[in-house]
Coordinates of C-alpha atoms in Angstrom, one line a residue:
M1 CA -79.9 136.6 44.4
T2 CA -80.7 134.6 47.6
I3 CA -80.8 130.7 47.4
Q4 CA -83.0 128.8 49.9
A5 CA -82.4 125.5 48.8
Q6 CA -81.1 123.5 45.5
W7 CA -81.3 120.0 44.0
S8 CA -79.2 119.1 41.1
D9 CA -79.1 122.2 39.3
R10 CA -82.9 123.2 40.1
Q11 CA -82.6 126.3 42.4
F12 CA -85.4 127.6 44.9
K13 CA -84.3 131.2 45.1
I14 CA -85.3 134.9 45.3
T15 CA -83.8 137.4 42.3
S16 CA -85.2 140.4 40.9
T17 CA -87.4 138.6 38.4
Q18 CA -88.3 135.5 39.8
L19 CA -89.6 134.1 43.2
K20 CA -89.3 130.5 43.6
M21 CA -89.5 129.2 47.4
L22 CA -90.4 126.1 49.3
D23 CA -93.8 126.1 50.9
S24 CA -93.1 122.7 52.7
F25 CA -90.0 120.4 53.2
G26 CA -90.3 116.7 54.6
A27 CA -87.5 114.4 55.2
S28 CA -88.1 110.5 56.4
Y29 CA -85.2 108.8 58.2
K30 CA -85.8 105.1 59.6
I31 CA -83.2 102.5 61.3
K32 CA -82.9 99.3 59.4
K33 CA -83.1 96.4 61.9
K34 CA -82.0 92.8 61.3
T35 CA -83.0 90.0 63.2
D36 CA -81.0 86.7 63.7
G37 CA -83.3 83.5 62.7
T38 CA -81.7 81.3 65.3
T39 CA -81.0 83.7 68.4
N40 CA -84.0 86.2 67.9
K41 CA -81.5 88.8 68.4
T42 CA -82.4 92.0 66.8
T43 CA -79.3 94.5 65.5
L44 CA -79.0 97.4 63.8
D45 CA -78.1 97.1 60.1
G46 CA -77.6 100.9 59.0
H47 CA -80.7 102.7 57.6
E48 CA -83.5 102.5 55.1
L49 CA -83.3 104.4 51.9
Q50 CA -83.8 107.9 52.9
T51 CA -86.7 110.0 51.1
F52 CA -87.5 113.8 51.0
S53 CA -90.7 115.9 49.8
L54 CA -90.4 119.3 48.5
S55 CA -93.3 121.7 47.5
Y56 CA -93.5 125.2 46.2
T57 CA -96.1 127.2 44.7
V58 CA -95.2 129.1 41.5
S59 CA -97.3 131.7 39.2
P60 CA -96.6 134.0 36.3
Q61 CA -97.0 136.8 38.6
V62 CA -93.8 135.6 40.5
G63 CA -91.9 135.0 37.4
V64 CA -92.5 131.3 36.9
N65 CA -95.1 129.5 34.6
P66 CA -96.7 126.7 36.8
L67 CA -97.2 124.4 33.4
N68 CA -93.7 125.0 32.1
E69 CA -91.9 124.3 35.2
Y70 CA -93.9 120.8 35.5
I71 CA -92.8 119.9 32.1
T72 CA -89.1 120.9 32.9
M73 CA -89.0 118.9 36.1
R74 CA -90.4 115.9 34.5
S75 CA -87.6 116.0 32.3
Y76 CA -85.7 115.6 35.5
L77 CA -87.2 112.2 36.6
G78 CA -84.7 109.5 37.0
K79 CA -81.6 112.0 37.4
V80 CA -79.7 112.2 40.7
G81 CA -78.1 115.1 42.4
P82 CA -77.4 116.4 45.9
L83 CA -79.9 118.5 47.9
L84 CA -78.4 121.6 49.5
V85 CA -80.6 123.3 52.4
E86 CA -79.3 126.9 53.5
N87 CA -75.8 126.0 51.5
T88 CA -75.6 122.9 53.4
L89 CA -75.7 119.2 52.1
F90 CA -78.8 117.7 53.5
G91 CA -78.8 113.9 53.5
P92 CA -76.9 111.5 51.3
D93 CA -74.6 112.6 48.3
Y94 CA -77.1 111.4 45.7
L95 CA -81.1 111.8 45.6
M96 CA -83.1 110.6 42.7
L97 CA -86.3 112.3 41.7
E98 CA -88.7 109.9 41.4
R99 CA -92.1 111.8 41.4
V100 CA -93.3 115.1 40.0
A101 CA -97.0 116.3 40.8
L102 CA -98.8 119.5 39.9
S103 CA -101.7 121.0 41.5
A104 CA -103.5 123.8 40.0
N105 CA -104.5 126.2 42.6
L106 CA -106.0 128.7 40.5
I107 CA -107.3 128.4 36.6
S108 CA -108.6 130.9 34.3
P109 CA -111.4 130.8 32.5
K110 CA -109.4 129.8 29.2
G111 CA -107.7 127.2 31.0
T112 CA -104.5 128.8 31.8
I113 CA -102.9 127.9 35.3
L114 CA -102.5 131.3 37.2
S115 CA -100.9 129.3 40.2
G116 CA -99.9 125.8 40.8
T117 CA -98.1 123.8 43.5
I118 CA -95.5 121.8 42.5
T119 CA -94.2 118.5 44.7
L120 CA -91.4 116.6 44.3
D121 CA -90.5 113.1 45.7
L122 CA -86.9 112.4 46.1
K123 CA -85.1 109.1 47.1
E124 CA -81.8 108.2 48.3
Y125 CA -79.9 106.6 45.2
E126 CA -78.3 103.2 45.2
V127 CA -75.0 103.7 43.5
E128 CA -74.2 100.7 41.1
G129 CA -76.5 98.3 43.2
T130 CA -75.2 99.0 46.4
K131 CA -77.6 100.7 49.1
V132 CA -75.8 103.7 50.4
T133 CA -76.8 103.1 54.0
A134 CA -74.7 103.4 57.1
K135 CA -73.5 100.2 59.0
A136 CA -74.3 99.9 62.4
S137 CA -70.7 99.1 63.5
K138 CA -69.6 102.5 62.0
Y139 CA -72.7 104.5 62.2
K140 CA -72.9 108.0 61.1
S141 CA -75.6 110.6 60.8
P142 CA -76.8 110.9 57.2
I143 CA -76.8 114.7 57.8
K144 CA -73.3 115.9 56.6
K145 CA -72.2 119.6 57.4
P146 CA -69.2 120.2 55.2
K147 CA -66.9 123.0 55.7
K148 CA -68.0 126.6 54.2
E149 CA -65.2 126.5 51.5
A150 CA -66.4 123.0 50.2
I151 CA -70.1 124.1 50.3
K152 CA -69.4 127.1 48.2
S153 CA -67.3 125.2 45.7
G154 CA -69.9 122.4 45.4
I155 CA -72.6 125.1 44.8
A156 CA -70.4 126.5 41.8
D157 CA -69.7 122.9 40.8
I158 CA -73.2 121.9 40.5
G159 CA -75.1 125.0 38.7
L160 CA -75.6 125.4 35.1
K161 CA -74.5 129.0 33.9
I162 CA -75.0 130.6 30.7
L163 CA -73.4 133.8 29.8
Y164 CA -74.6 135.8 26.7
N165 CA -72.1 138.7 25.6
G166 CA -70.4 138.5 29.1
K167 CA -74.1 138.7 30.7
D168 CA -75.4 135.9 33.1
I169 CA -78.8 135.3 31.5
T170 CA -79.2 131.9 33.3
D171 CA -82.4 133.1 35.6
D172 CA -83.9 134.7 32.4
I173 CA -84.6 131.7 30.5
S174 CA -85.9 128.2 31.1
V175 CA -83.4 125.7 29.4
S176 CA -85.0 122.5 28.2
S177 CA -81.9 121.1 26.3
C178 CA -78.2 122.3 26.6
I179 CA -75.7 119.7 24.3
H180 CA -72.0 120.6 23.6
D181 CA -70.2 118.5 21.1
M182 CA -66.7 118.5 21.5
F183 CA -64.2 117.6 18.5
A184 CA -60.5 116.7 18.7
C185 CA -59.6 117.7 15.0
S186 CA -61.2 118.4 11.6
Q187 CA -64.7 119.8 13.0
A188 CA -65.7 122.8 15.0
D189 CA -67.4 122.1 18.5
T190 CA -71.0 122.9 18.3
L191 CA -73.4 124.2 21.0
L192 CA -77.2 123.6 21.0
I193 CA -79.6 125.2 23.7
K194 CA -83.2 125.0 23.7
F195 CA -85.1 127.3 26.0
N196 CA -88.5 128.8 27.0
D197 CA -88.4 132.6 26.5
S198 CA -91.6 133.6 27.9
K199 CA -90.7 137.0 29.2
R200 CA -89.7 137.8 25.5
L201 CA -86.5 139.1 26.5
W202 CA -84.4 137.3 23.6
D203 CA -86.0 139.8 20.9
N204 CA -84.8 142.6 23.0
W205 CA -81.4 141.4 23.2
K206 CA -81.3 141.3 19.4
P207 CA -78.8 138.6 18.9
S208 CA -76.6 138.6 15.8
K209 CA -73.7 136.1 14.5
E210 CA -71.2 138.4 15.9
D211 CA -72.3 137.7 19.7
V212 CA -70.7 135.2 21.8
I213 CA -72.5 132.7 24.6
S214 CA -70.9 130.5 26.8
V215 CA -71.9 127.7 29.0
S216 CA -70.3 126.1 32.2
Y217 CA -71.5 123.3 34.3
G218 CA -68.6 123.4 37.0
I219 CA -65.3 122.4 35.8
A220 CA -66.9 121.6 32.3
K221 CA -67.1 124.5 30.1
T222 CA -67.8 125.3 26.3
G223 CA -65.4 128.4 26.6
A224 CA -66.7 131.6 24.0
M225 CA -68.8 130.5 21.1
F226 CA -70.0 132.3 18.1
I227 CA -73.9 132.2 17.6
N228 CA -75.1 130.9 14.3
S229 CA -78.8 131.1 14.7
V230 CA -81.6 131.6 17.2
V231 CA -84.9 130.4 16.0
P232 CA -88.3 129.4 17.3
E233 CA -89.1 125.8 16.9
N234 CA -92.0 123.8 18.4
G235 CA -92.7 126.3 21.0
L236 CA -88.9 126.9 22.0
M237 CA -86.2 129.0 21.2
T238 CA -83.3 127.0 19.5
L239 CA -79.8 128.6 19.7
R240 CA -76.8 127.1 17.7
A241 CA -73.4 128.3 18.1
S242 CA -69.9 127.2 17.1
S243 CA -66.4 127.5 18.4
I244 CA -65.1 128.7 15.1
P245 CA -66.1 132.6 14.2
P246 CA -68.4 133.3 11.2
T247 CA -65.2 134.8 9.4
A248 CA -64.4 131.0 8.9
L249 CA -66.2 130.9 5.7
D250 CA -64.4 133.7 4.1
K251 CA -61.8 132.2 1.2
T252 CA -58.3 133.4 1.0
D253 CA -56.0 133.3 -2.2
K254 CA -52.3 133.5 -1.1
S255 CA -48.8 131.9 -1.8
W256 CA -45.9 132.1 0.7
E257 CA -42.1 131.7 0.2
N258 CA -39.7 130.2 2.8
V259 CA -42.3 130.4 5.3
H260 CA -42.7 128.2 8.7
L261 CA -45.6 126.4 9.5
L262 CA -46.2 128.0 12.7
Q263 CA -46.0 131.3 11.0
I264 CA -48.9 130.5 8.9
A265 CA -50.9 128.9 11.7
K266 CA -50.7 132.1 13.6
E267 CA -51.3 134.4 10.7
I268 CA -54.8 132.3 10.1
A269 CA -55.5 132.7 13.9
D270 CA -54.7 136.6 13.7
R271 CA -57.1 136.9 10.7
H272 CA -59.8 135.5 12.8
G273 CA -59.4 137.2 16.0
L274 CA -57.9 134.3 17.7
K275 CA -55.1 133.6 20.0
F276 CA -52.6 130.9 19.0
E277 CA -50.7 128.1 20.8
D278 CA -49.0 124.9 19.7
Y279 CA -48.1 121.9 21.5
D280 CA -45.5 119.5 20.9
V281 CA -45.2 120.8 16.9
T282 CA -41.8 120.9 15.1
D283 CA -41.8 124.1 13.3
M284 CA -41.4 122.9 9.7
I285 CA -40.2 125.4 7.0
Y286 CA -41.6 125.4 3.2
N287 CA -40.0 126.8 0.2
Y288 CA -43.3 127.2 -1.4
V289 CA -46.9 127.0 -0.1
R290 CA -50.0 128.1 -2.0
Q291 CA -53.6 128.8 -0.5
P292 CA -55.8 128.6 -3.7
N293 CA -58.7 130.4 -2.7
I294 CA -60.1 128.1 -0.1
P295 CA -61.3 128.7 3.4
D296 CA -58.5 129.3 6.0
F297 CA -59.4 126.4 8.3
E298 CA -59.9 124.0 5.3
F299 CA -56.6 125.1 4.2
L300 CA -54.9 124.4 7.7
Q301 CA -56.5 121.0 7.9
Q302 CA -55.0 119.8 4.8
R303 CA -51.6 121.0 6.0
C304 CA -52.1 119.4 9.1
N305 CA -53.2 116.0 7.5
L306 CA -49.7 116.3 5.5
E307 CA -47.8 116.7 8.8
G308 CA -49.5 114.3 11.2
L309 CA -51.1 117.2 13.2
A310 CA -54.3 118.2 14.3
F311 CA -56.0 121.5 15.4
V312 CA -59.0 122.9 17.6
V313 CA -60.6 125.9 18.1
Y314 CA -61.6 126.5 21.8
D315 CA -62.5 129.5 23.6
K316 CA -61.1 132.2 20.9
K317 CA -57.8 130.3 20.8
L318 CA -56.4 128.0 17.7
V319 CA -54.6 125.2 19.2
L320 CA -52.2 123.1 17.0
Y321 CA -50.8 119.9 18.4
D322 CA -49.0 116.7 17.6
E323 CA -51.7 114.0 17.3
A324 CA -49.4 111.0 17.9
K325 CA -48.0 112.4 20.7
L326 CA -51.2 113.6 22.6
E327 CA -52.6 110.0 22.0
T328 CA -50.0 108.4 23.9
A329 CA -50.4 111.1 26.8
K330 CA -51.0 109.6 30.6
P331 CA -54.8 109.1 30.7
V332 CA -56.7 111.6 33.0
K333 CA -58.4 108.6 34.8
E334 CA -59.8 105.3 34.5
V335 CA -63.5 105.0 33.1
K336 CA -65.6 101.9 33.8
V337 CA -67.9 100.5 31.1
T338 CA -70.3 97.8 32.3
A339 CA -72.6 95.5 30.5
D340 CA -75.5 97.9 31.5
N341 CA -74.1 101.0 29.8
D342 CA -74.6 101.8 26.0
F343 CA -71.8 101.0 24.0
S344 CA -70.5 99.6 20.7
F345 CA -67.1 98.9 19.5
T346 CA -65.5 98.4 16.0
D347 CA -62.5 97.1 14.7
S348 CA -61.7 97.8 10.8
S349 CA -57.8 97.3 11.5
Q350 CA -57.5 94.7 8.6
K351 CA -58.9 96.8 6.1
G352 CA -56.1 99.9 7.1
F353 CA -53.0 100.2 5.0
G354 CA -49.2 99.3 6.0
K355 CA -47.7 101.2 3.4
I356 CA -48.3 104.3 1.3
V357 CA -46.7 105.6 -2.2
L358 CA -47.4 109.1 -2.6
T359 CA -46.6 110.9 -5.9
N360 CA -46.7 114.7 -7.2
G361 CA -45.2 115.0 -10.5
G362 CA -41.6 113.8 -10.7
L363 CA -41.4 113.2 -6.8
T364 CA -42.7 109.8 -5.1
G365 CA -42.8 109.6 -1.5
N366 CA -42.9 106.2 0.6
Y367 CA -43.8 105.3 4.2
T368 CA -44.1 101.9 5.9
S369 CA -45.7 101.6 9.3
K370 CA -45.0 99.2 12.1
S371 CA -48.4 97.7 12.0
G372 CA -47.5 94.5 9.6
L373 CA -50.7 95.3 7.6
T374 CA -49.8 94.6 3.7
N375 CA -52.4 96.9 1.9
V376 CA -50.7 99.6 0.1
L377 CA -52.1 103.0 -0.2
N378 CA -51.4 105.0 -3.6
Q379 CA -52.0 108.7 -3.6
T380 CA -51.5 111.5 -6.1
I381 CA -51.4 115.0 -4.4
S382 CA -51.2 118.5 -5.9
T383 CA -49.5 120.2 -2.9
A384 CA -46.3 121.5 -3.6
I385 CA -43.5 119.3 -2.3
S386 CA -39.8 120.6 -2.2
G387 CA -37.8 117.6 -1.6
Q388 CA -37.6 113.6 -0.9
A389 CA -37.7 114.1 2.8
E390 CA -40.6 116.1 2.7
A391 CA -42.4 114.0 0.4
D392 CA -41.7 110.9 2.8
R393 CA -42.8 113.1 5.6
F394 CA -46.2 114.1 3.7
A395 CA -46.4 110.2 3.0
E396 CA -46.5 109.5 6.7
G397 CA -48.7 112.2 7.8
L398 CA -51.2 111.0 5.2
L399 CA -51.1 107.3 6.0
R400 CA -51.9 108.1 9.6
Q401 CA -54.9 110.2 8.4
A402 CA -56.3 107.2 6.4
N403 CA -55.6 104.6 9.4
K404 CA -56.7 106.5 12.4
N405 CA -60.2 105.7 12.6
L406 CA -60.2 102.0 11.9
T407 CA -60.5 101.1 15.6
K408 CA -62.8 103.2 17.4
G409 CA -65.9 102.7 19.9
V410 CA -68.6 104.7 21.4
F411 CA -70.5 104.6 25.1
K412 CA -72.7 106.8 27.2
L413 CA -72.1 107.1 30.9
P414 CA -73.3 109.7 33.5
L415 CA -71.7 113.2 33.0
M416 CA -67.9 113.1 33.1
R417 CA -66.9 117.0 33.5
E418 CA -63.2 116.5 33.8
F419 CA -62.7 115.0 30.1
S420 CA -62.8 117.1 26.7
A421 CA -62.3 116.2 23.2
G422 CA -58.5 115.3 22.9
S423 CA -58.3 113.7 26.4
V424 CA -57.0 110.3 27.0
M425 CA -58.9 108.0 29.2
K426 CA -58.0 104.3 30.4
I427 CA -60.9 102.0 29.6
A428 CA -62.0 98.9 31.7
T429 CA -64.8 96.9 30.4
T430 CA -66.7 94.1 31.9
G431 CA -67.9 92.5 28.5
A432 CA -65.1 93.4 26.2
K433 CA -61.9 93.0 28.0
T434 CA -59.6 93.2 24.6
W435 CA -61.1 96.8 24.3
D436 CA -59.5 97.8 27.8
G437 CA -56.6 100.2 27.8
N438 CA -56.2 103.8 26.6
G439 CA -58.6 105.3 24.5
F440 CA -58.3 108.7 22.7
V441 CA -61.5 110.9 23.1
S442 CA -62.0 112.2 19.3
H443 CA -65.6 113.3 19.9
L444 CA -67.5 114.0 23.4
R445 CA -71.1 115.0 23.5
Q446 CA -72.1 116.5 27.0
D447 CA -75.5 116.7 27.7
Y448 CA -76.1 119.1 30.6
I449 CA -79.7 118.7 31.2
N450 CA -79.8 114.9 31.0
K451 CA -76.4 114.9 32.7
T452 CA -75.0 112.2 30.4
S453 CA -71.6 112.1 28.4
K454 CA -71.5 110.2 25.0
V455 CA -67.7 109.4 24.4
F456 CA -66.4 108.7 20.9
F457 CA -62.9 107.3 21.2
R458 CA -60.1 105.5 19.2
K459 CA -57.2 103.7 19.7
A460 CA -53.8 105.1 19.1
V461 CA -52.6 104.6 15.5
S462 CA -49.6 102.0 15.2

């Protein structure tokens, strides 16, 4: 494959199945002048926002349907990204797509566009209201020439890559939607991809539920995910996948005596062909544990609720972790949420419980939190309890489970590839200062086509 140029993740390239090359390329750069009203003296004040124009001709004969390409590029209107020409960053770091035009050069008697020219108009992007322009006192050319190593890294970091059973199918399909939902606990990660399969390649691949797909967008990765379904919807193919294998629906009826917690978790991982890891987990030992003919991951979630733990399945690996310790981890970075961002916060902490009384037959477990709340949670469970210490520990875990989603929020920002569910971020707001501080990412929705991240977070449980 030869890449001639690239804007955002859209490549102008030659492959064995596709030819998409630029016909023309234009760039406009104009000095910005400033005249003093008193002295009439004119000085340089950087440059005007730069503009770029790209035109390319496509047709089904070279592997690109003109109408589909036009519709795809319309979905990029308002998006920003760098422009690479001959593997070199050309112009500023951020260019916004402002206009897309299609000129039909050849049309069949039935109205099919047999050849069309696409024109893209790009303009230098103003970051947060500040024009990205060079100042006269420190003037630099807008044409940057990074080192080769940085160029290669940048190209790899920009492009969307899709692997199906280990085969790169990125160039074989035209993706219109790609959304990855990541969850820190209680739910499997999901992947939704909508694509145009004009070459009818998907049927030849004969996908099944045992097949694996993975998506990467630079450092953001879905890991290996198991395909649940691939069905045609509204002229497109819609693929859905999950991080948990299809065997997750199988039920298990089993009991253990004198068994360790990590032993049970690893046994479940092995049963489903997953690797196993744990982080900051105290390996408890139980006199007796019963799994009453229910799915493994449902059973493991019940055990995690009792112990104040959580687990995720990512890239064919089951990871068990201490939730309270991860909540108080060092933030990955600070995230600024302004009044212009789409956000909402909910504080229901006063509805929370300050104490729990847990009963099981003749045993009663108690736990009082440091929150100062006075509401009491009375709960009865059927899970076997071996003694008072275990009853009190289970009570603490269940109180955490009841209170952990009381103080939460959600906001949307441009794509943040460095975060994942289970990350901690330092939140800085301009319109709700009381929400400043660390937030635990409980759910992260990565939209790789629209380049957005929707963050669902909560405050640490007190």
